Tab-separated table of C-alpha atoms in Angstrom:
chain	number	residue	atom	x	y	z
A	7	MET	CA	-20.093	-10.041	5.958
A	8	GLY	CA	-16.939	-11.622	7.296
A	9	ARG	CA	-13.939	-12.301	5.099
A	10	SER	CA	-13.207	-15.762	6.498
A	11	ARG	CA	-15.140	-17.194	3.554
A	12	ARG	CA	-14.560	-16.468	-0.088
A	13	THR	CA	-17.564	-15.088	-1.924
A	14	LEU	CA	-19.181	-17.005	-4.768
A	15	PRO	CA	-17.832	-14.661	-7.473
A	16	GLU	CA	-14.327	-15.210	-6.126
A	17	GLU	CA	-14.801	-18.982	-5.985
A	18	LEU	CA	-16.209	-19.088	-9.507
A	19	LEU	CA	-13.251	-17.085	-10.805
A	20	LEU	CA	-10.749	-19.343	-9.037
A	21	LEU	CA	-12.451	-22.367	-10.603
A	22	ALA	CA	-12.111	-20.794	-14.038
A	23	LEU	CA	-8.390	-20.048	-13.704
A	24	ASP	CA	-6.217	-22.574	-15.497
A	25	PRO	CA	-3.236	-23.330	-13.215
A	26	ALA	CA	-0.969	-24.177	-16.151
A	27	THR	CA	-1.619	-21.147	-18.356
A	28	GLY	CA	-2.847	-18.437	-16.000
A	29	THR	CA	-5.823	-17.745	-18.255
A	30	THR	CA	-9.550	-17.917	-17.573
A	31	ALA	CA	-11.847	-20.399	-19.266
A	32	GLN	CA	-15.039	-19.179	-20.936
A	33	PRO	CA	-14.277	-15.459	-20.455
A	34	GLN	CA	-17.402	-14.049	-22.110
A	35	SER	CA	-19.872	-16.259	-20.265
A	36	LEU	CA	-17.765	-15.978	-17.106
A	37	ASP	CA	-18.561	-12.258	-16.969
A	38	LEU	CA	-22.257	-13.138	-16.906
A	39	GLY	CA	-21.618	-15.793	-14.287
A	40	LEU	CA	-19.838	-13.335	-12.011
A	41	ALA	CA	-22.827	-10.985	-12.146
A	42	GLY	CA	-25.076	-13.938	-11.333
A	43	ALA	CA	-22.783	-15.074	-8.526
A	44	GLN	CA	-23.149	-11.646	-6.940
A	45	LEU	CA	-26.909	-12.136	-6.851
A	46	VAL	CA	-26.590	-15.537	-5.173
A	47	GLU	CA	-24.106	-14.185	-2.630
A	48	LEU	CA	-26.440	-11.313	-1.802
A	49	ALA	CA	-29.287	-13.808	-1.389
A	50	LEU	CA	-27.182	-15.980	0.935
A	51	ALA	CA	-26.470	-12.829	2.962
A	52	GLY	CA	-30.218	-12.157	3.253
A	53	ARG	CA	-30.101	-8.934	1.214
A	54	ILE	CA	-32.187	-10.037	-1.774
A	55	ALA	CA	-34.689	-12.805	-2.504
A	56	PRO	CA	-36.272	-14.321	-5.619
A	57	ASP	CA	-39.732	-13.107	-6.582
A	58	GLY	CA	-40.771	-15.379	-9.419
A	59	ASP	CA	-38.177	-14.737	-12.114
A	60	ARG	CA	-37.330	-11.394	-10.524
A	61	ILE	CA	-34.964	-10.260	-7.786
A	62	ALA	CA	-36.228	-8.146	-4.900
A	63	VAL	CA	-34.174	-6.292	-2.302
A	64	VAL	CA	-35.380	-7.322	1.157
A	65	MET	CA	-32.624	-5.748	3.279
A	66	PRO	CA	-30.626	-2.824	1.851
A	67	ARG	CA	-28.065	-2.807	4.676
A	68	PRO	CA	-24.512	-3.074	3.240
A	69	THR	CA	-22.643	-6.353	3.535
A	70	GLY	CA	-19.217	-4.786	4.010
A	71	ASP	CA	-17.975	-6.112	0.662
A	72	PRO	CA	-17.566	-3.059	-1.645
A	73	THR	CA	-18.229	-4.896	-4.909
A	74	LEU	CA	-21.308	-6.676	-3.587
A	75	ASP	CA	-22.569	-3.488	-1.979
A	76	SER	CA	-22.262	-1.651	-5.288
A	77	ALA	CA	-24.494	-4.278	-6.894
A	78	LEU	CA	-26.912	-4.135	-3.959
A	79	GLU	CA	-27.183	-0.355	-4.244
A	80	LEU	CA	-27.892	-0.577	-7.977
A	81	LEU	CA	-30.648	-3.089	-7.278
A	82	ARG	CA	-32.070	-0.866	-4.546
A	83	ARG	CA	-32.171	2.109	-6.880
A	84	ARG	CA	-34.359	0.170	-9.300
A	85	GLY	CA	-37.182	0.605	-6.783
A	86	SER	CA	-38.981	-2.569	-7.864
A	87	PRO	CA	-37.971	-6.187	-8.456
A	88	VAL	CA	-35.871	-6.681	-11.578
A	89	ARG	CA	-35.849	-9.744	-13.801
A	90	ALA	CA	-32.701	-11.757	-13.174
A	91	VAL	CA	-32.086	-12.158	-16.889
A	92	HIS	CA	-32.172	-8.385	-17.416
A	93	TRP	CA	-29.822	-7.760	-14.512
A	94	ILE	CA	-27.300	-10.381	-15.626
A	95	GLY	CA	-27.524	-9.255	-19.249
A	96	GLY	CA	-26.801	-5.630	-18.360
A	97	PRO	CA	-23.388	-4.014	-18.867
A	98	ARG	CA	-20.782	-5.333	-16.454
A	99	LEU	CA	-17.650	-3.744	-17.864
A	100	GLY	CA	-14.545	-4.691	-15.927
A	101	LEU	CA	-16.232	-7.024	-13.430
A	102	ARG	CA	-13.843	-9.913	-14.097
A	103	GLN	CA	-10.827	-7.627	-13.840
A	104	THR	CA	-12.231	-6.113	-10.635
A	105	TYR	CA	-12.329	-9.545	-9.022
A	106	LEU	CA	-8.929	-10.553	-10.390
A	107	SER	CA	-7.413	-7.374	-8.942
A	108	HIS	CA	-9.165	-8.040	-5.630
A	109	LEU	CA	-7.823	-11.587	-5.495
A	110	GLU	CA	-4.355	-10.233	-6.250
A	111	ARG	CA	-4.597	-7.724	-3.371
A	112	CYS	CA	-5.710	-10.556	-1.073
A	113	GLY	CA	-2.712	-12.646	-2.129
A	114	MET	CA	-4.914	-15.270	-3.778
A	115	VAL	CA	-3.428	-14.813	-7.254
A	116	HIS	CA	-0.210	-13.405	-8.657
A	117	ALA	CA	-0.153	-11.284	-11.816
A	118	VAL	CA	2.449	-12.285	-14.424
A	119	GLU	CA	3.191	-9.696	-17.096
A	120	GLY	CA	4.039	-10.822	-20.617
A	121	GLN	CA	3.593	-10.090	-24.295
A	122	MET	CA	1.426	-11.496	-27.078
A	123	CYS	CA	3.323	-12.109	-30.299
A	124	GLY	CA	6.200	-10.213	-28.749
A	125	VAL	CA	4.311	-6.927	-29.035
A	126	LEU	CA	1.043	-6.621	-27.094
A	127	PRO	CA	1.397	-6.538	-23.314
A	128	THR	CA	-0.647	-9.158	-21.486
A	129	THR	CA	-1.365	-10.144	-17.896
A	130	ARG	CA	-1.851	-13.703	-16.735
A	131	TYR	CA	-2.885	-14.747	-13.237
A	132	GLN	CA	-1.541	-17.677	-11.261
A	133	ALA	CA	-3.280	-18.899	-8.111
A	134	THR	CA	-0.988	-18.616	-5.087
A	135	GLU	CA	-3.286	-20.012	-2.381
A	136	THR	CA	-3.615	-23.394	-4.055
A	137	ALA	CA	-5.044	-25.036	-0.928
A	138	ILE	CA	-8.137	-22.830	-1.195
A	139	SER	CA	-8.526	-23.599	-4.895
A	140	ARG	CA	-8.262	-27.313	-4.115
A	141	GLU	CA	-10.868	-26.998	-1.363
A	142	ILE	CA	-13.311	-25.303	-3.743
A	143	ARG	CA	-12.797	-28.006	-6.348
A	144	ALA	CA	-13.058	-30.757	-3.714
A	145	ARG	CA	-16.514	-29.511	-2.681
A	146	LEU	CA	-17.761	-29.876	-6.236
A	147	ASP	CA	-16.085	-33.246	-6.674
A	148	SER	CA	-17.630	-34.528	-3.435
A	149	ALA	CA	-21.126	-33.397	-4.420
A	150	ILE	CA	-20.739	-35.083	-7.799
A	151	ARG	CA	-19.219	-38.290	-6.454
A	152	THR	CA	-21.441	-38.915	-3.435
A	153	GLY	CA	-24.787	-37.781	-4.787
A	154	VAL	CA	-25.565	-36.269	-1.376
A	155	PRO	CA	-27.455	-32.968	-1.742
A	156	PRO	CA	-24.846	-30.235	-1.253
A	157	ASP	CA	-25.167	-27.133	0.872
A	158	PRO	CA	-26.760	-24.125	-0.894
A	159	ARG	CA	-23.400	-22.430	-1.527
A	160	THR	CA	-21.884	-25.468	-3.222
A	161	ALA	CA	-25.100	-26.144	-5.163
A	162	ALA	CA	-25.133	-22.553	-6.440
A	163	LEU	CA	-21.447	-22.747	-7.380
A	164	ALA	CA	-22.122	-25.945	-9.336
A	165	ALA	CA	-25.091	-24.340	-11.096
A	166	LEU	CA	-23.018	-21.307	-12.075
A	167	ALA	CA	-20.073	-23.432	-13.187
A	168	HIS	CA	-22.401	-25.373	-15.476
A	169	ALA	CA	-24.145	-22.241	-16.726
A	170	VAL	CA	-20.934	-20.549	-17.860
A	171	GLY	CA	-19.629	-23.717	-19.513
A	172	LEU	CA	-16.885	-24.709	-17.083
A	173	GLY	CA	-17.912	-28.367	-17.158
A	174	LYS	CA	-15.501	-29.274	-19.954
A	175	HIS	CA	-12.762	-27.254	-18.280
A	176	LEU	CA	-13.209	-29.018	-14.945
A	177	TYR	CA	-14.106	-32.487	-16.254
A	178	PRO	CA	-12.686	-32.791	-19.790
A	179	GLY	CA	-13.021	-35.514	-22.384
A	180	ASN	CA	-15.246	-38.544	-22.658
A	181	GLU	CA	-14.147	-39.695	-19.208
A	182	GLY	CA	-15.606	-36.510	-17.739
A	183	ARG	CA	-19.000	-36.849	-19.402
A	184	SER	CA	-20.780	-38.389	-16.417
A	185	SER	CA	-19.264	-35.811	-14.050
A	186	ARG	CA	-20.443	-32.999	-16.330
A	187	SER	CA	-23.916	-34.484	-16.325
A	188	ARG	CA	-23.979	-34.692	-12.531
A	189	LEU	CA	-22.627	-31.139	-12.304
A	190	ARG	CA	-25.585	-30.012	-14.399
A	191	ASP	CA	-28.014	-31.922	-12.199
A	192	LEU	CA	-26.817	-30.124	-9.050
A	193	ILE	CA	-28.628	-27.052	-10.386
A	194	ARG	CA	-31.846	-28.351	-8.791
A	195	HIS	CA	-30.574	-28.168	-5.214
A	196	ASP	CA	-30.671	-24.381	-4.726
A	197	PRO	CA	-33.635	-22.323	-6.005
A	198	MET	CA	-31.719	-19.055	-6.182
A	199	GLY	CA	-28.733	-20.697	-7.838
A	200	GLY	CA	-31.064	-22.355	-10.330
A	201	LEU	CA	-32.840	-19.104	-11.123
A	202	VAL	CA	-29.572	-17.284	-11.711
A	203	ALA	CA	-27.967	-20.122	-13.683
A	204	HIS	CA	-30.940	-20.333	-16.040
A	205	ALA	CA	-30.817	-16.555	-16.466
A	206	VAL	CA	-27.113	-16.751	-17.381
A	207	MET	CA	-27.850	-19.394	-20.008
A	208	ASP	CA	-30.846	-17.453	-21.327
A	209	VAL	CA	-28.691	-14.373	-21.875
A	210	GLN	CA	-26.141	-16.474	-23.763
A	211	ASN	CA	-28.878	-18.036	-25.868
A	212	GLY	CA	-30.535	-14.696	-26.595
A	213	VAL	CA	-33.894	-15.593	-25.064
A	214	ALA	CA	-34.086	-12.858	-22.445
A	215	ALA	CA	-37.238	-11.239	-23.792
A	216	GLN	CA	-39.850	-13.658	-22.451
A	217	PRO	CA	-40.422	-14.308	-18.724
A	218	ARG	CA	-39.864	-17.869	-17.561
A	219	ARG	CA	-42.514	-19.782	-15.657
A	220	ASN	CA	-41.463	-21.139	-12.291
A	221	SER	CA	-37.859	-20.305	-13.079
A	222	ALA	CA	-36.784	-20.463	-9.451
A	223	ALA	CA	-37.611	-24.149	-9.444
A	224	GLY	CA	-36.145	-24.736	-12.905
A	225	GLY	CA	-39.630	-24.912	-14.464
A	226	GLY	CA	-39.679	-26.674	-17.792
A	227	ARG	CA	-36.184	-28.029	-17.247
A	228	PRO	CA	-36.476	-31.069	-14.992
A	229	GLY	CA	-33.078	-32.342	-14.027
A	230	GLY	CA	-31.400	-29.199	-15.278
A	231	VAL	CA	-30.647	-28.381	-18.893
A	232	PRO	CA	-28.677	-30.029	-21.658
A	233	GLU	CA	-24.930	-29.616	-21.448
A	234	GLN	CA	-23.813	-26.292	-22.882
A	235	PRO	CA	-21.494	-26.337	-25.883
A	236	ARG	CA	-17.995	-25.135	-25.247
A	237	ARG	CA	-17.483	-21.530	-26.256
A	238	GLY	CA	-14.159	-20.215	-27.323
A	239	GLY	CA	-11.853	-22.387	-25.195
A	240	MET	CA	-9.068	-20.748	-23.252
A	241	VAL	CA	-8.114	-17.126	-23.784
A	242	ARG	CA	-5.943	-14.643	-22.006
A	243	ALA	CA	-7.267	-13.244	-18.794
A	244	ALA	CA	-6.487	-9.659	-19.658
A	245	VAL	CA	-4.879	-7.775	-22.488
A	246	HIS	CA	-3.737	-4.221	-22.023
């Protein structure tokens, strides 16, 4: 996999970074979204494919991205298709920090050390390649504004952004209500993105036990799902 394009987990993380505070929005659900974004990226690379509400490895050859390849190898070791909701709900300790550190090594973000209450050391992250962050945001804005079906990558990014609750971060207030609604509706334009986004929301809602019918097509949720309530607001990206 070439590095000329940012992966979906990286794009989702850049969307979640607040340029003013250096913190990430929705940190708990963002961790789930990053795990889901890995699945979509692997699907776009032809390594996995949806099988109902499950994920099947169809090509175990590495992508060349170490973090994605680690996820691919774990999926391969399962030996049989795994339910997306179980995969996303599994332990993903340090995944957000792994991607933040990767973006720092790539020069995409800059770590700023500080202290909380003058005592606890903290790390905030500021985007340095702002043109790339603007391009990512512009793709979402264009899909929302024009109503033209987006490409699968942008559709999946929109679905994940909605699933982790970034709508109110990206399009705040009453004036952003229609944009948040259209962001939610973009979930229908990519089957894999829809499957993963619904799995992310199911884990958050604690309904992972029962299989979903026709989840890849958003079964039972025409037009997407109701807007997710905001969870927790802005918090520090990392505390050491």
